[in-house]
mmCIF file of C-alpha atoms in Angstrom:
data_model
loop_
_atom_site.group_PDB
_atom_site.id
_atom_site.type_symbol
_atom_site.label_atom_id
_atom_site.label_comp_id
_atom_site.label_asym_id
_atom_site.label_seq_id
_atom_site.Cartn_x
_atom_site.Cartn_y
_atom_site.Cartn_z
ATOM 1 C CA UNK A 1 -84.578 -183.970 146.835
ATOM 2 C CA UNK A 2 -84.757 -186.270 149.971
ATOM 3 C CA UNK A 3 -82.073 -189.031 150.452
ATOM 4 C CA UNK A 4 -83.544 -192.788 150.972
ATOM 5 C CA UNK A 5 -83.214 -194.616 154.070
ATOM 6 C CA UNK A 6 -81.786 -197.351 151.235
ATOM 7 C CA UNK A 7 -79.152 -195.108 150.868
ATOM 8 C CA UNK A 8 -75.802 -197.198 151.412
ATOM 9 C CA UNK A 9 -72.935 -194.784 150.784
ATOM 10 C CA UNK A 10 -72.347 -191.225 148.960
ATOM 11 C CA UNK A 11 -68.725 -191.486 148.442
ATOM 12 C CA UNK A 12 -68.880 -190.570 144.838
ATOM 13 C CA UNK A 13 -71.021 -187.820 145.580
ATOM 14 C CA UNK A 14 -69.861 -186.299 148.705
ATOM 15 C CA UNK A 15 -66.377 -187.614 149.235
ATOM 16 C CA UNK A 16 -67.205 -187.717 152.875
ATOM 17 C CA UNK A 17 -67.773 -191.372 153.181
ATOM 18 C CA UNK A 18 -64.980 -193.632 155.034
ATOM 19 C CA UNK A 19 -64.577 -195.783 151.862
ATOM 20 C CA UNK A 20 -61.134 -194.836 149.997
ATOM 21 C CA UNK A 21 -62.150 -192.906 146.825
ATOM 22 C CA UNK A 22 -59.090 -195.027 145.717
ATOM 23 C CA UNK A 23 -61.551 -198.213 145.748
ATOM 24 C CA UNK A 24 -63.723 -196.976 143.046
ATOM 25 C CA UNK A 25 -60.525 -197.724 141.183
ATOM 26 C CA UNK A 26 -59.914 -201.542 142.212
ATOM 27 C CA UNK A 27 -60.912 -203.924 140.131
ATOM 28 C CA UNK A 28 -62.150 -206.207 142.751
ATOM 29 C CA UNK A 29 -64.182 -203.394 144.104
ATOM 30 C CA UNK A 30 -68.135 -204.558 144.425
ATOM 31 C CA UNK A 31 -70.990 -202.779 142.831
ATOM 32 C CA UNK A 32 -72.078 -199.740 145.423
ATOM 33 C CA UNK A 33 -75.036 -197.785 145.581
ATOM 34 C CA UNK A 34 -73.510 -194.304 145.276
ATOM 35 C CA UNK A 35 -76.424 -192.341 145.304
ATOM 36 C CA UNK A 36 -80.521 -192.676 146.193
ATOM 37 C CA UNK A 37 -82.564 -190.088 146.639
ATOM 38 C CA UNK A 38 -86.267 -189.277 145.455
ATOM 39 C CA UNK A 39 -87.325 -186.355 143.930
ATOM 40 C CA UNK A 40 -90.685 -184.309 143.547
ATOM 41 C CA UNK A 41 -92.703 -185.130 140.216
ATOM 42 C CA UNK A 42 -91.252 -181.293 139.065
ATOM 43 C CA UNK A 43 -89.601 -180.791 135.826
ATOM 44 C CA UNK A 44 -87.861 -178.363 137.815
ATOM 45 C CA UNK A 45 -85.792 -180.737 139.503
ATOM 46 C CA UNK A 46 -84.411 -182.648 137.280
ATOM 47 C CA UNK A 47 -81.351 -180.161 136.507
ATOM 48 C CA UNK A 48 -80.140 -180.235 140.260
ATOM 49 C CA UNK A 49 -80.112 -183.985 140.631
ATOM 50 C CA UNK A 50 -78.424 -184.366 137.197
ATOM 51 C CA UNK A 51 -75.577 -181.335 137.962
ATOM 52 C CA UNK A 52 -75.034 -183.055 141.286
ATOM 53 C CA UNK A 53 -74.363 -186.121 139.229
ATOM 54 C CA UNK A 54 -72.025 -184.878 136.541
ATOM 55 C CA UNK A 55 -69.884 -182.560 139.081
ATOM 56 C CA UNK A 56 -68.739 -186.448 140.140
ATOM 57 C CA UNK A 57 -68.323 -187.943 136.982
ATOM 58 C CA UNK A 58 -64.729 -186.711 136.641
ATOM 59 C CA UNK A 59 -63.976 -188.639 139.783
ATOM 60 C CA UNK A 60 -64.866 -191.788 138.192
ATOM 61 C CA UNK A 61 -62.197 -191.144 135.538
ATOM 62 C CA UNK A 62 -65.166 -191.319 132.786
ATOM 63 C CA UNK A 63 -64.418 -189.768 129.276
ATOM 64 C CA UNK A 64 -64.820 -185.847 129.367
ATOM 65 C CA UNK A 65 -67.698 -186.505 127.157
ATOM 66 C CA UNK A 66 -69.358 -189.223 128.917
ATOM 67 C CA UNK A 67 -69.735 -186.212 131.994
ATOM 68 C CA UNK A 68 -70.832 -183.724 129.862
ATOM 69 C CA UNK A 69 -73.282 -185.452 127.008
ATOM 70 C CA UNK A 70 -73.911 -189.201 127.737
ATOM 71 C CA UNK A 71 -74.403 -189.393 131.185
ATOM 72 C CA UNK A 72 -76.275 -185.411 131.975
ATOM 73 C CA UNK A 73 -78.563 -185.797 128.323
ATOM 74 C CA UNK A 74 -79.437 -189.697 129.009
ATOM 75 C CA UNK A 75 -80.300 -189.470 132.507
ATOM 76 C CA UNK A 76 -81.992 -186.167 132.182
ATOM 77 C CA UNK A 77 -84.297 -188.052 129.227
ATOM 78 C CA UNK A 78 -84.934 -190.464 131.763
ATOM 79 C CA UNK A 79 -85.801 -188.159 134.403
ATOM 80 C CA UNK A 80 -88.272 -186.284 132.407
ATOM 81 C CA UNK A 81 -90.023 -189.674 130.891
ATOM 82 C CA UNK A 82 -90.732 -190.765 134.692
ATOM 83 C CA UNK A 83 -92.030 -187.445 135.783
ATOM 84 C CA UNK A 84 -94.135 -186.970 132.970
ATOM 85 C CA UNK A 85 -95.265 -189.822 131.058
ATOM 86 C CA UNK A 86 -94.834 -192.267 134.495
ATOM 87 C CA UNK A 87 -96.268 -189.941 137.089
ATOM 88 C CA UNK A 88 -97.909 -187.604 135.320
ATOM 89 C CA UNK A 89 -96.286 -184.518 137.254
ATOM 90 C CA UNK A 90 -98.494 -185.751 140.156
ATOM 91 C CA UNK A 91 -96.747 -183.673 143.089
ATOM 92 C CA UNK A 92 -97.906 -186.774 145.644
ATOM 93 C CA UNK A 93 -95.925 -189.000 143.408
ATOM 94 C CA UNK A 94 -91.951 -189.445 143.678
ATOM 95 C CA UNK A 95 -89.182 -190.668 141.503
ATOM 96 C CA UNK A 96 -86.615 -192.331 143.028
ATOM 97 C CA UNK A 97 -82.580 -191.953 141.192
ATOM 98 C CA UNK A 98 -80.430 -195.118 141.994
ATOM 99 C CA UNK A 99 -76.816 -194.670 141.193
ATOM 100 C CA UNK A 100 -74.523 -197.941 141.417
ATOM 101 C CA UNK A 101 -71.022 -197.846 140.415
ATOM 102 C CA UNK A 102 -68.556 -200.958 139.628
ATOM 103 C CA UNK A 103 -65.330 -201.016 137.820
ATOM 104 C CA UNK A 104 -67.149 -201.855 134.788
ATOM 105 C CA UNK A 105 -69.962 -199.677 134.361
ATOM 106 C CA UNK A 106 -72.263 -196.735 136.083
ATOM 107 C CA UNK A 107 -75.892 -198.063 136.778
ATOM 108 C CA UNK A 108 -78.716 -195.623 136.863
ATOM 109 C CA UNK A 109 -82.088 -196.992 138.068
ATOM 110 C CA UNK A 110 -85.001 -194.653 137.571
ATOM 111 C CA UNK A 111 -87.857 -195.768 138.978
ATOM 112 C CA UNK A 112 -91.373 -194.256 138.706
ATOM 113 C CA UNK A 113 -94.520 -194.663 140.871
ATOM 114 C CA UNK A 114 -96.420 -194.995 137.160
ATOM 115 C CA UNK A 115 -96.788 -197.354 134.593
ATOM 116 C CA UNK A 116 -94.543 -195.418 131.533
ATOM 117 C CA UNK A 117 -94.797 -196.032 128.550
ATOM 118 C CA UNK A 118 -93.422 -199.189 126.395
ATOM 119 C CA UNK A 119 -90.491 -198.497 125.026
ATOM 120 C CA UNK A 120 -89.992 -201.630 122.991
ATOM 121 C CA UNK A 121 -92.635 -199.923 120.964
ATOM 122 C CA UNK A 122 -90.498 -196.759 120.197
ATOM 123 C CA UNK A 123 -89.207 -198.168 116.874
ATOM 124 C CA UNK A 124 -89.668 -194.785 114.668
ATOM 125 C CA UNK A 125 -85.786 -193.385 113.807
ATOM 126 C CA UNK A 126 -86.396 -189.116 114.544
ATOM 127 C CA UNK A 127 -83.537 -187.977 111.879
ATOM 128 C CA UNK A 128 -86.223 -189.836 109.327
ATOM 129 C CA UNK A 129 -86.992 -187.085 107.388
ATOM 130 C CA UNK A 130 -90.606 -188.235 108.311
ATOM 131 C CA UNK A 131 -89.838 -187.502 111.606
ATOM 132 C CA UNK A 132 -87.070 -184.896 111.693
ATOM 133 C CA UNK A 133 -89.390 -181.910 111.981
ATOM 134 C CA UNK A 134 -91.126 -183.005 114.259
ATOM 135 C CA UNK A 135 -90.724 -181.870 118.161
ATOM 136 C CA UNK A 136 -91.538 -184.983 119.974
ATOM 137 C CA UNK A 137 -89.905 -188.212 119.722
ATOM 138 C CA UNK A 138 -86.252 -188.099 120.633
ATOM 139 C CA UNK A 139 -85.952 -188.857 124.044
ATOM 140 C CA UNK A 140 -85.996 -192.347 123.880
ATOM 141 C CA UNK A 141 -83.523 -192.561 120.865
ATOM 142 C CA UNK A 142 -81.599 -190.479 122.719
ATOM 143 C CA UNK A 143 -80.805 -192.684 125.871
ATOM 144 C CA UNK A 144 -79.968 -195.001 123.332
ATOM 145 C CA UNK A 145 -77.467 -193.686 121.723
ATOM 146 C CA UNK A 146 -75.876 -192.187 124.522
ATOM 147 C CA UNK A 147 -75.931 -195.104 126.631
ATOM 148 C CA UNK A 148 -74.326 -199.096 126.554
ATOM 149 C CA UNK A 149 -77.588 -200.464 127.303
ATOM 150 C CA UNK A 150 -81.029 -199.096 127.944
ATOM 151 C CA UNK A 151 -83.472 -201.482 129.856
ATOM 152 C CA UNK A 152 -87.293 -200.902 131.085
ATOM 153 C CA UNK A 153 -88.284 -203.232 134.380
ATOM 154 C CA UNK A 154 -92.362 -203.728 135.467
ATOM 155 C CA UNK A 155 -93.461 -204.754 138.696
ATOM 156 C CA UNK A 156 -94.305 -203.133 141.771
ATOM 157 C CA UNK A 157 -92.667 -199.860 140.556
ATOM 158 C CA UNK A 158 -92.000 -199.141 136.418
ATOM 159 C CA UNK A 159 -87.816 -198.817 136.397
ATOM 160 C CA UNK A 160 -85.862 -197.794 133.465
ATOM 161 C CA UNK A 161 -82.406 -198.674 134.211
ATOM 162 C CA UNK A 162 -79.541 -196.881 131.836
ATOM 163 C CA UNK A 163 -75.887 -198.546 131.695
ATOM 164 C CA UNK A 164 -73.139 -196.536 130.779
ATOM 165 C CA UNK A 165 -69.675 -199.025 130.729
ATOM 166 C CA UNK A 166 -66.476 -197.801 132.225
ATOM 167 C CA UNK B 1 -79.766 -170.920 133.508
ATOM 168 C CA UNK B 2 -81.314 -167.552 131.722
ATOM 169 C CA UNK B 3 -81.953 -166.349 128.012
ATOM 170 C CA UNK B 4 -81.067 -163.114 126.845
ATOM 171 C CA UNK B 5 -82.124 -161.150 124.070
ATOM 172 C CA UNK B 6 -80.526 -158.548 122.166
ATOM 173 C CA UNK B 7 -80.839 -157.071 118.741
ATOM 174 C CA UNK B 8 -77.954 -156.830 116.329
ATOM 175 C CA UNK B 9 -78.973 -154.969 112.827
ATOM 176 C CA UNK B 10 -82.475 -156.913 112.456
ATOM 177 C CA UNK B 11 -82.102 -159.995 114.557
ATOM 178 C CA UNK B 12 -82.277 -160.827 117.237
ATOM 179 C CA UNK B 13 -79.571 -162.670 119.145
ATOM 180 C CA UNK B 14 -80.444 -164.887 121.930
ATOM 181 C CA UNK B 15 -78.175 -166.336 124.538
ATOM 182 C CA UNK B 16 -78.777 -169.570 126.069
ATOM 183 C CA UNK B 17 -76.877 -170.200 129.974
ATOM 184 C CA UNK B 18 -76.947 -172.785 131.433
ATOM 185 C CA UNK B 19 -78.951 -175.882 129.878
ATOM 186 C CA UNK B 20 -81.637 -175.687 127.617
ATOM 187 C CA UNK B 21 -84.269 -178.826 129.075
ATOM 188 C CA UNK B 22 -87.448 -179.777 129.691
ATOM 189 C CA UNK B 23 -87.916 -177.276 132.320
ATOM 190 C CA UNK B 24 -87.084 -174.517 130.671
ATOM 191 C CA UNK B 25 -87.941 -174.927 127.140
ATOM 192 C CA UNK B 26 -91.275 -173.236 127.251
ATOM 193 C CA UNK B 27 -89.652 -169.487 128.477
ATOM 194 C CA UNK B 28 -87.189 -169.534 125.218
ATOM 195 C CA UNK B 29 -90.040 -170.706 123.115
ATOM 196 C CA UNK B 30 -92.254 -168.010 124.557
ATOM 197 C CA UNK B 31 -89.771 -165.171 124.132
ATOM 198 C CA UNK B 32 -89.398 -166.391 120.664
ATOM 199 C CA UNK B 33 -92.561 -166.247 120.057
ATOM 200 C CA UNK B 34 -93.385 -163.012 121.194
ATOM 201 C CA UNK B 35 -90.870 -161.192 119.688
ATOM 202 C CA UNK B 36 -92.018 -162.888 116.310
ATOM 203 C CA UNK B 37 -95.498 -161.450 117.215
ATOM 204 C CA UNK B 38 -93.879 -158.242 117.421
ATOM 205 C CA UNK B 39 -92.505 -158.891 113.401
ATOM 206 C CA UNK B 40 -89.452 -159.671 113.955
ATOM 207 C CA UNK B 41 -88.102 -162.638 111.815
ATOM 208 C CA UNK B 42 -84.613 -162.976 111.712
ATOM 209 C CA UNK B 43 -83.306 -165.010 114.785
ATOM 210 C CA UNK B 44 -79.794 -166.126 115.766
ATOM 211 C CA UNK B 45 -79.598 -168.565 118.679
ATOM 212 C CA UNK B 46 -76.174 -168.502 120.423
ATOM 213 C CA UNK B 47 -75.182 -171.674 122.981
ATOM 214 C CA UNK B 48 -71.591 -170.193 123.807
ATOM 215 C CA UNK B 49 -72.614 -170.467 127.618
ATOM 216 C CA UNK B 50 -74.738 -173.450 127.207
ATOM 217 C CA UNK B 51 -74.387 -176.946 129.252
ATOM 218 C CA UNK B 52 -76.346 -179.519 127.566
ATOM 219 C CA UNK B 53 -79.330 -179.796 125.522
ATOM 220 C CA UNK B 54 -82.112 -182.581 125.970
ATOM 221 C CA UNK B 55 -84.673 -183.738 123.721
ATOM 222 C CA UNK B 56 -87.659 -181.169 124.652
ATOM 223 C CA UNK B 57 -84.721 -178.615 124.252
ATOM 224 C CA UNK B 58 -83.717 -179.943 121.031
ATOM 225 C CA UNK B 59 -87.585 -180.232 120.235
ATOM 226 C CA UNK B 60 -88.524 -176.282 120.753
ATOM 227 C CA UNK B 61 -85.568 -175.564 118.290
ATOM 228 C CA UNK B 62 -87.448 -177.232 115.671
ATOM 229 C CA UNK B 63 -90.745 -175.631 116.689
ATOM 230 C CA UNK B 64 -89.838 -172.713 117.037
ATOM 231 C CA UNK B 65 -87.291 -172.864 113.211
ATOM 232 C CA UNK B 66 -90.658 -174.008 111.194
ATOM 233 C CA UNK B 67 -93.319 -171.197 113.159
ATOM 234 C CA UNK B 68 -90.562 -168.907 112.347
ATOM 235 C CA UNK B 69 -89.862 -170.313 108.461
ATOM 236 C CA UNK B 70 -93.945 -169.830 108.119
ATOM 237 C CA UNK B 71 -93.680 -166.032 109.073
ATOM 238 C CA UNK B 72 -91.490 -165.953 106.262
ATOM 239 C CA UNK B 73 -88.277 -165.440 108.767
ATOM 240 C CA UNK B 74 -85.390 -167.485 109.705
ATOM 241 C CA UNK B 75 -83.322 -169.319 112.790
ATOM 242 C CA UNK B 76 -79.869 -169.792 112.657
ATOM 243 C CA UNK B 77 -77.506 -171.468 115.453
ATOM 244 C CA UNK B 78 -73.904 -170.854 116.265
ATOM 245 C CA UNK B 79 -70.997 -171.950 118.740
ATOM 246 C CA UNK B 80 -72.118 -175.379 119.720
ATOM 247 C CA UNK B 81 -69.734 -176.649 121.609
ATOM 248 C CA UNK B 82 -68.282 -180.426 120.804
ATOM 249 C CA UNK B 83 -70.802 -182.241 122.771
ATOM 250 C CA UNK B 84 -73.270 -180.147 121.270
ATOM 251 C CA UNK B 85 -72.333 -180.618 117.516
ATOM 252 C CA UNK B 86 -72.167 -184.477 118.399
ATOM 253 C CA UNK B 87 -76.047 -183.639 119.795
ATOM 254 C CA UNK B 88 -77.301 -182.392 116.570
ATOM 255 C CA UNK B 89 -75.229 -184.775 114.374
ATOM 256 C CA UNK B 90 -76.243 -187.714 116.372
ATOM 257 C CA UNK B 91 -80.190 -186.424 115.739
ATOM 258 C CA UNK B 92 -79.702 -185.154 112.495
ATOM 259 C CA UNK B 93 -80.644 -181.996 113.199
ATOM 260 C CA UNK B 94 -77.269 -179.765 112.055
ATOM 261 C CA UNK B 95 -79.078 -180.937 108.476
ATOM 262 C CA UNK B 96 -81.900 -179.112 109.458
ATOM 263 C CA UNK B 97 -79.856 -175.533 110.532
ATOM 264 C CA UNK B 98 -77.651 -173.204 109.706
ATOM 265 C CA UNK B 99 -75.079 -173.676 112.109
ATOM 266 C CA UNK B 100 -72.049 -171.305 112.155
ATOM 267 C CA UNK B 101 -68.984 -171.556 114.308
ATOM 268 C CA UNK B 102 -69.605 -168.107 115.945
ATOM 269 C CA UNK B 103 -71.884 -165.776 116.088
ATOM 270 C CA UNK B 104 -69.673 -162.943 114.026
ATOM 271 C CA UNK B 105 -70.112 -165.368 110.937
ATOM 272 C CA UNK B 106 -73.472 -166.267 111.693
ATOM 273 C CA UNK B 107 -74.805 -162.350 111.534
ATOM 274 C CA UNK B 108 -72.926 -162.222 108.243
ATOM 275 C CA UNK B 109 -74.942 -162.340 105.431
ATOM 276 C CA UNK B 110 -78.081 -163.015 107.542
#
């Protein structure tokens, strides 16, 4: 895990930054990037970044559930799709975590050097009993569920960016 | 995060720490597997001392419930915690096991 030069502030993360953790709190506080950092296309590290996550979460005053099922099961989901389906566990290839924070919602960008995979066209429900036995095909139902809003971005980079509201 | 296997009777109990995810999936499905090979079939799956489960997780559950259901054996789960129950309701999947509260009443009658 490598930090970004885009990296603006860790105060969420680290509490050693000379923003007040009391501002995460004011409602006039701006969106902040709270955390940026790229990781190796591993599988392997996707249970680091995510535990170095949800050890903040209770910071944020989030639900004890959002810190222990939303936020580590959604992002991990996302994680794993950008590794393998975006980058194809290339170890040259990257994926970059984005963390923003506001006093209405927490903002993770995950953005892959790959082109992913449409999810628009995930439409299939997995607790189908067509599906249910099945051991693909959650992942994306998943982040939806467990997240306010689930969006997918193309351009230079493939992004799928998961909101969780405050 | 580790898995650890004991027997209790005729099954075997297996304890999940830590999380059960997409980069570890593959070592509980292979120990699984390998003790089926050995003709065992009864299997109890405890997550007292687990974190959180993701979809490949969730996926080598099912895998690993129908490969053992074909060799004529059988997976149970027991003491999912909240998020966890909220996991396999959201997917469906507590339709799917036999999920006790702990693992005493799980081994009962298995």
């Amino acid at each position: 895990m490598r930090p970004r030069q885009a990296r603006l502030a860790d105060v969420a993360w680290t509490g050693t930054s000379a923003v007040p953790d009391d501002s995460l709190f004011d409602p006039v506080t701006p969106p902040y990037v709270a955390l940026d950092v790229e990781i190796p296309s591993d599988v392997r590290q996707i249970e680091p970044i995510v535990n170095l996550v949800t050890e903040h979460c209770r910071s944020l005053h989030l639900t004890r559930r959002q810190c222990s099922l939303n936020i580590p099961v959604a992002l991990s989901e996302a994680l794993s799709n950008a590794i393998i389906s975006g980058n194809k566990e290339d170890p040259r290839k990257h994926v970059r975590l984005r963390a923003t924070i506001s006093d209405r919602a927490l903002v993770f960008d995950v953005v892959d050097e790959g082109g992913g995979f449409d999810m628009a066209s995930v439409v299939h429900d997995p607790t189908t009993s067509q599906y249910i036995e099945q051991e693909d095909g959650r992942g994306v139902f998943l982040m939806r569920q467990l997240m306010d809003r689930v969006e997918q971005f193309r351009g230079p980079h493939h992004v799928v960016r998961l909101t969780l509201n405050r | 995060m580790s898995f650890t296997l004991k027997k209790h009777g005729d099954v075997v109990v297996v304890d999940v720490e830590g999380q059960l995810i997409v980069g570890n999936r593959q070592e509980l499905k292979q120990k699984v597997l390998d003790e089926l090979e050995r003709g065992e079939r009864k299997f109890l799956i405890d997550f007292a001392q687990t974190g959180y489960i993701d979809s490949s997780g969730l996926g080598v559950l099912v895998s690993l419930s129908k490969k053992i259901r074909e060799h004529g054996g059988e997976l149970r789960l027991a003491d999912l915690n909240d998020d966890l129950q909220t996991l396999f309701e959201l997917t469906k999947l507590d339709t799917l096991f036999q999920i006790s509260d702990t693992r005493e009443r799980a081994l009962e009658g298995f």
